[in-house]
Tab-separated table of C-alpha atoms in Angstrom:
chain	number	residue	atom	x	y	z
V	1	MET	CA	11.397	29.150	13.383
V	2	LEU	CA	9.694	31.296	10.752
V	3	PRO	CA	12.512	33.898	10.543
V	4	ILE	CA	15.011	31.026	10.218
V	5	TRP	CA	12.970	29.373	7.460
V	6	GLN	CA	12.815	32.703	5.615
V	7	ARG	CA	16.539	32.469	4.893
V	8	TYR	CA	15.723	30.117	1.989
V	9	ALA	CA	11.936	30.350	1.561
V	10	GLU	CA	9.863	33.223	0.161
V	11	ALA	CA	6.374	31.897	0.910
V	12	PHE	CA	4.854	29.143	3.026
V	13	ILE	CA	2.223	26.419	2.889
V	14	PHE	CA	1.618	24.760	6.260
V	15	MET	CA	-0.094	21.528	7.193
V	16	ASP	CA	-1.374	21.589	10.764
V	17	ASP	CA	-1.963	18.071	12.081
V	18	CYS	CA	-4.627	18.554	14.753
V	19	SER	CA	-2.632	20.969	16.924
V	20	VAL	CA	-4.231	22.037	20.209
V	21	ASP	CA	-1.593	24.551	21.343
V	22	GLY	CA	-2.553	27.617	19.317
V	23	THR	CA	-0.318	26.845	16.335
V	24	TYR	CA	-3.148	27.003	13.805
V	25	GLU	CA	-4.398	30.300	15.208
V	26	PHE	CA	-0.898	31.807	15.194
V	27	LEU	CA	-0.289	30.863	11.560
V	28	THR	CA	-3.599	32.224	10.316
V	29	GLU	CA	-3.296	35.445	12.316
V	30	ASN	CA	0.258	36.093	11.057
V	31	ALA	CA	-0.242	34.967	7.458
V	32	ALA	CA	0.391	38.414	5.947
V	33	GLN	CA	3.559	39.045	7.980
V	34	TYR	CA	5.234	35.799	6.894
V	35	ASN	CA	3.647	35.399	3.450
V	36	ILE	CA	1.771	32.262	4.494
V	37	LEU	CA	-0.329	31.347	1.475
V	38	LYS	CA	-2.315	28.481	2.966
V	39	VAL	CA	-2.742	26.584	6.231
V	40	ILE	CA	-4.154	23.108	5.633
V	41	ARG	CA	-5.875	21.806	8.741
V	42	ILE	CA	-6.131	18.057	9.331
V	43	ASP	CA	-9.135	17.084	11.452
V	44	ARG	CA	-9.308	13.454	12.426
V	45	VAL	CA	-10.623	11.282	15.229
V	46	ASP	CA	-7.790	9.109	16.501
V	47	GLY	CA	-8.284	5.384	16.051
V	48	GLU	CA	-11.306	5.620	13.729
V	49	GLU	CA	-9.421	5.224	10.469
V	50	LEU	CA	-5.900	4.384	9.400
V	51	PRO	CA	-3.993	7.591	8.586
V	52	ILE	CA	-1.913	7.414	5.395
V	53	GLU	CA	1.007	9.812	5.643
V	54	SER	CA	1.794	9.810	1.920
V	55	ASN	CA	-1.749	11.106	1.263
V	56	TYR	CA	-1.129	14.037	3.593
V	57	ARG	CA	2.209	14.728	1.892
V	58	GLN	CA	0.527	14.644	-1.530
V	59	GLN	CA	-2.055	17.170	-0.410
V	60	LEU	CA	0.694	19.469	0.875
V	61	PHE	CA	2.773	19.093	-2.302
V	62	ASP	CA	-0.202	19.737	-4.582
V	63	GLU	CA	-1.070	22.944	-2.739
V	64	ALA	CA	2.523	24.195	-2.918
V	65	PHE	CA	2.801	23.297	-6.620
V	66	LYS	CA	-0.046	25.715	-7.379
V	67	TYR	CA	2.426	28.509	-6.614
V	68	SER	CA	5.871	27.126	-7.480
V	69	GLY	CA	7.730	24.037	-8.626
V	70	LYS	CA	10.680	24.944	-6.392
V	71	ILE	CA	9.680	23.347	-3.112
V	72	ILE	CA	11.258	22.896	0.331
V	73	CYS	CA	9.414	20.481	2.639
V	74	LEU	CA	10.493	20.496	6.286
V	75	ASP	CA	9.049	19.221	9.545
V	76	CYS	CA	8.451	21.835	12.241
V	77	ASP	CA	11.621	20.737	14.081
V	78	GLU	CA	13.920	21.230	11.066
V	79	TYR	CA	15.525	24.070	9.134
V	80	LEU	CA	18.010	24.428	6.292
V	81	ASP	CA	21.520	25.705	6.978
V	82	GLY	CA	24.940	25.797	5.331
V	83	THR	CA	27.183	28.040	3.277
V	84	MET	CA	24.799	28.178	0.311
V	85	THR	CA	22.934	31.452	-0.208
V	86	LYS	CA	19.288	31.734	-1.232
V	87	GLN	CA	20.321	32.898	-4.698
V	88	GLU	CA	22.703	29.954	-5.091
V	89	LEU	CA	19.905	27.591	-4.111
V	90	LYS	CA	17.571	29.256	-6.633
V	91	ASN	CA	20.200	28.868	-9.343
V	92	LEU	CA	20.688	25.206	-8.443
V	93	LEU	CA	16.956	24.539	-8.757
V	94	ASP	CA	16.703	26.479	-12.024
V	95	GLU	CA	19.614	24.548	-13.533
V	96	ASN	CA	18.267	21.137	-12.461
V	97	PRO	CA	14.558	20.816	-13.289
V	98	ASP	CA	12.648	17.724	-12.172
V	99	THR	CA	15.292	16.887	-9.592
V	100	LEU	CA	15.138	15.850	-5.938
V	101	PHE	CA	18.014	17.070	-3.773
V	102	TYR	CA	19.379	15.086	-0.846
V	103	SER	CA	21.243	16.800	1.999
V	104	PHE	CA	22.877	15.581	5.196
V	105	TRP	CA	20.566	15.348	8.227
V	106	VAL	CA	22.356	16.894	11.213
V	107	GLN	CA	21.093	15.725	14.616
V	108	TYR	CA	21.810	18.590	17.023
V	109	THR	CA	22.287	17.643	20.672
V	110	GLY	CA	23.483	21.070	21.843
V	111	LYS	CA	24.445	24.528	20.656
V	112	ASN	CA	27.571	23.353	18.846
V	113	GLU	CA	27.307	19.558	18.742
V	114	ALA	CA	25.501	16.803	16.879
V	115	ARG	CA	25.134	13.002	16.965
V	116	VAL	CA	27.229	10.906	14.596
V	117	ASP	CA	26.683	7.417	16.044
V	118	GLY	CA	25.031	4.605	14.118
V	119	LYS	CA	22.922	5.672	11.162
V	120	TRP	CA	23.395	9.335	12.068
V	121	ALA	CA	26.999	9.151	10.821
V	122	SER	CA	25.619	9.507	7.290
V	123	HIS	CA	21.915	9.989	6.697
V	124	PRO	CA	20.977	12.090	3.637
V	125	VAL	CA	17.342	13.156	3.405
V	126	ASP	CA	14.965	14.603	0.799
V	127	ARG	CA	13.828	18.131	1.639
V	128	VAL	CA	14.323	20.203	-1.545
V	129	GLY	CA	12.936	19.584	-5.033
V	130	SER	CA	12.564	21.276	-8.415
V	131	TYR	CA	9.483	20.250	-10.422
V	132	THR	CA	8.098	21.243	-13.809
V	133	GLU	CA	5.072	18.976	-13.448
V	134	ARG	CA	3.055	17.366	-10.675
V	135	ALA	CA	4.704	14.292	-9.171
V	136	LEU	CA	3.136	11.488	-7.143
V	137	PHE	CA	4.238	10.059	-3.805
V	138	LYS	CA	4.746	6.355	-3.347
V	139	TYR	CA	2.161	4.885	-0.976
V	140	LYS	CA	3.453	4.806	2.572
V	141	GLN	CA	1.332	4.557	5.677
V	142	MET	CA	3.915	6.137	7.991
V	143	HIS	CA	7.347	7.751	7.656
V	144	ALA	CA	6.669	8.789	4.071
V	145	GLU	CA	9.160	10.652	1.924
V	146	HIS	CA	8.975	14.430	2.255
V	147	LEU	CA	8.860	14.996	-1.501
V	148	PRO	CA	7.903	12.778	-4.455
V	149	MET	CA	10.670	11.405	-6.663
V	150	PRO	CA	10.943	13.140	-10.067
V	151	SER	CA	13.143	11.904	-12.926
V	152	LYS	CA	16.501	12.314	-11.157
V	153	HIS	CA	18.148	13.111	-7.840
V	154	ILE	CA	21.328	14.916	-6.740
V	155	SER	CA	23.236	15.087	-3.454
V	156	VAL	CA	24.247	18.472	-2.056
V	157	ASN	CA	27.192	17.838	0.242
V	158	PHE	CA	27.825	19.256	3.701
V	159	PRO	CA	28.525	22.085	4.465
V	160	HIS	CA	26.978	23.669	1.349
V	161	LEU	CA	23.445	22.773	2.453
V	162	PHE	CA	22.188	20.561	5.275
V	163	VAL	CA	19.060	19.903	7.329
V	164	ALA	CA	19.324	20.892	10.995
V	165	HIS	CA	17.168	18.589	13.135
V	166	LEU	CA	16.204	19.575	16.695
V	167	LEU	CA	14.738	16.259	17.849
V	168	TRP	CA	17.619	15.155	20.097
V	169	LEU	CA	18.037	18.384	22.071
V	170	ASP	CA	15.896	17.186	24.993
V	171	LYS	CA	15.944	13.515	26.001
V	172	LYS	CA	12.598	13.439	27.832
V	173	TYR	CA	10.883	15.226	24.955
V	174	VAL	CA	12.313	12.947	22.286
V	175	ALA	CA	11.625	9.838	24.373
V	176	THR	CA	7.964	10.801	24.696
V	177	LYS	CA	7.725	11.504	20.963
V	178	GLN	CA	9.409	8.221	20.017
V	179	TYR	CA	7.199	6.327	22.454
V	180	TYR	CA	4.177	7.896	20.753
V	181	TYR	CA	5.213	6.205	17.508
V	182	LYS	CA	5.410	2.866	19.312
V	183	ILE	CA	1.890	3.327	20.674
V	184	GLU	CA	0.483	4.552	17.356
V	185	ASP	CA	2.023	1.569	15.559
V	186	TYR	CA	0.580	-0.796	18.173
V	187	VAL	CA	-2.942	0.636	17.723
V	188	ASN	CA	-2.718	0.664	13.921
V	189	ARG	CA	-1.661	-2.985	13.875
V	190	LEU	CA	-4.336	-3.947	16.411
V	191	LYS	CA	-7.235	-2.140	14.727
V	192	PHE	CA	-6.260	-2.155	11.056
V	193	ASN	CA	-3.692	-4.960	10.751
V	194	ALA	CA	-1.308	-2.327	9.411
V	195	ASP	CA	2.285	-3.104	8.541
V	196	VAL	CA	4.242	-1.160	11.171
V	197	VAL	CA	7.826	-0.515	12.220
V	198	PRO	CA	9.104	-3.006	14.855
V	199	THR	CA	9.582	-1.308	18.229
V	200	VAL	CA	13.249	-2.325	18.226
V	201	GLU	CA	13.853	0.102	15.367
V	202	TYR	CA	12.892	3.002	17.615
V	203	ASP	CA	15.249	1.609	20.259
V	204	LYS	CA	18.070	1.572	17.715
V	205	SER	CA	17.330	5.164	16.831
V	206	VAL	CA	17.285	6.320	20.453
V	207	ASN	CA	20.367	4.299	21.425
V	208	TRP	CA	20.823	6.323	24.640
V	209	ASP	CA	24.004	4.612	25.846
V	210	ALA	CA	26.008	4.858	22.629
V	211	TRP	CA	25.728	8.486	21.581
V	212	LYS	CA	28.798	9.864	19.872
V	213	CYS	CA	28.855	13.599	19.280
V	214	VAL	CA	31.111	15.982	17.357
V	215	THR	CA	31.594	19.748	17.463
V	216	LEU	CA	30.013	21.649	14.573
V	217	GLN	CA	31.127	24.829	12.835
V	218	PHE	CA	27.480	25.871	12.518
V	219	PRO	CA	25.995	26.829	15.912
V	220	LEU	CA	22.307	26.115	16.432
V	221	LYS	CA	20.222	29.065	15.220
V	222	LEU	CA	17.989	29.028	18.312
V	223	ARG	CA	18.484	28.283	21.990
V	224	ALA	CA	19.483	24.722	22.825
V	225	ASN	CA	16.840	24.434	25.592
V	226	ILE	CA	14.011	25.232	23.157
V	227	TYR	CA	11.933	22.305	24.475
V	228	ALA	CA	12.269	23.242	28.145
V	229	GLY	CA	9.138	25.363	28.036
V	230	GLN	CA	7.082	23.016	25.853
V	231	ALA	CA	3.910	21.744	27.536
V	232	ILE	CA	4.080	18.248	26.065
V	233	THR	CA	1.126	17.138	28.215
V	234	LYS	CA	-1.076	19.529	26.205
V	235	THR	CA	-0.305	17.972	22.810
V	236	ARG	CA	-2.513	15.663	20.757
V	237	LYS	CA	0.176	12.976	20.819
V	238	TYR	CA	0.189	12.949	24.623
V	239	LYS	CA	-3.617	12.745	24.787
V	240	PHE	CA	-3.610	9.919	22.226
V	241	MET	CA	-1.114	7.836	24.210
V	242	LYS	CA	-2.956	8.336	27.481
V	243	GLU	CA	-6.277	7.256	25.985
V	244	GLN	CA	-5.052	4.327	23.896
V	245	ILE	CA	-2.834	2.743	26.572
V	246	LYS	CA	-5.815	2.512	28.894
V	247	LYS	CA	-8.393	1.636	26.231
V	248	HIS	CA	-6.411	-1.301	24.826
V	249	SER	CA	-4.463	-2.287	27.971
V	250	ILE	CA	-1.235	-1.769	26.055
V	251	PRO	CA	1.803	-3.157	27.897
V	252	ASN	CA	5.018	-1.214	28.332
V	253	LEU	CA	6.658	-1.305	24.896
V	254	ASN	CA	10.017	-0.355	26.448
V	255	ASP	CA	9.955	3.288	27.510
V	256	TRP	CA	13.702	3.090	28.249
V	257	GLY	CA	13.121	3.151	32.003
V	258	MET	CA	11.975	6.770	31.853
V	259	GLY	CA	8.580	6.204	33.505
V	260	ILE	CA	6.619	7.387	30.465
V	261	HIS	CA	4.240	4.418	30.304
V	262	GLN	CA	3.549	4.371	34.056
V	263	GLN	CA	2.838	8.092	33.980
V	264	PHE	CA	-0.072	7.528	31.602
V	265	LEU	CA	-1.467	4.724	33.724
V	266	ALA	CA	-1.292	6.888	36.848
V	267	GLU	CA	-3.138	9.857	35.346
V	268	ASN	CA	-6.906	10.147	35.653
């Protein structure tokens, strides 16, 4: 992903959320090669305190703002694409200070196709901003905005600039990740009485039986089976689900008949 991100970015600040797969070590060891200025490491003990995502985002923004007010904030399964060049993006940010830019969120399902059913038919997201002064995030426990809202916002239409999202490339991988959010929400409500997203909202997002896909003029910039070699059982999310389901006797929250919940119960 780093060479793909370099198309629009000149330097990087990373936030590593308790990875256990060597990500942190890779980033620190290759900092000079990719101009990685800082790797913020989150260390937390799951279930001991309520994580506030907007606080993490603020920490990431504040670190980036030390170096530049022209900020791109992407998740690790996203990259920017489109007809816009890096120089054109720079010019756009220079000409529009204190502005948040919204771009279309493209949900890739294969090398040349993407989902357009339901909310994915039109779903602009905040990933690029131009700031002349520090801005504050609105409080949000989960699913926080990627960037704080400055004085104005602008939409950059497809295909000039869009956000390529890899989440839907592998159904078992995405199902496990979405089920993690259901389990995390369940635990946060149980232990902290947190206001969480109803599980049905994740079902609406997954919507397995109603996918509608279209052919794209922008082929995926990496292989479509990128998740085939991912050891999801080695991730923190997987470990969290396994422990919490057993600890709190959590019932099946609808794993879409994919055997995810039973798999955790069966493991020692």
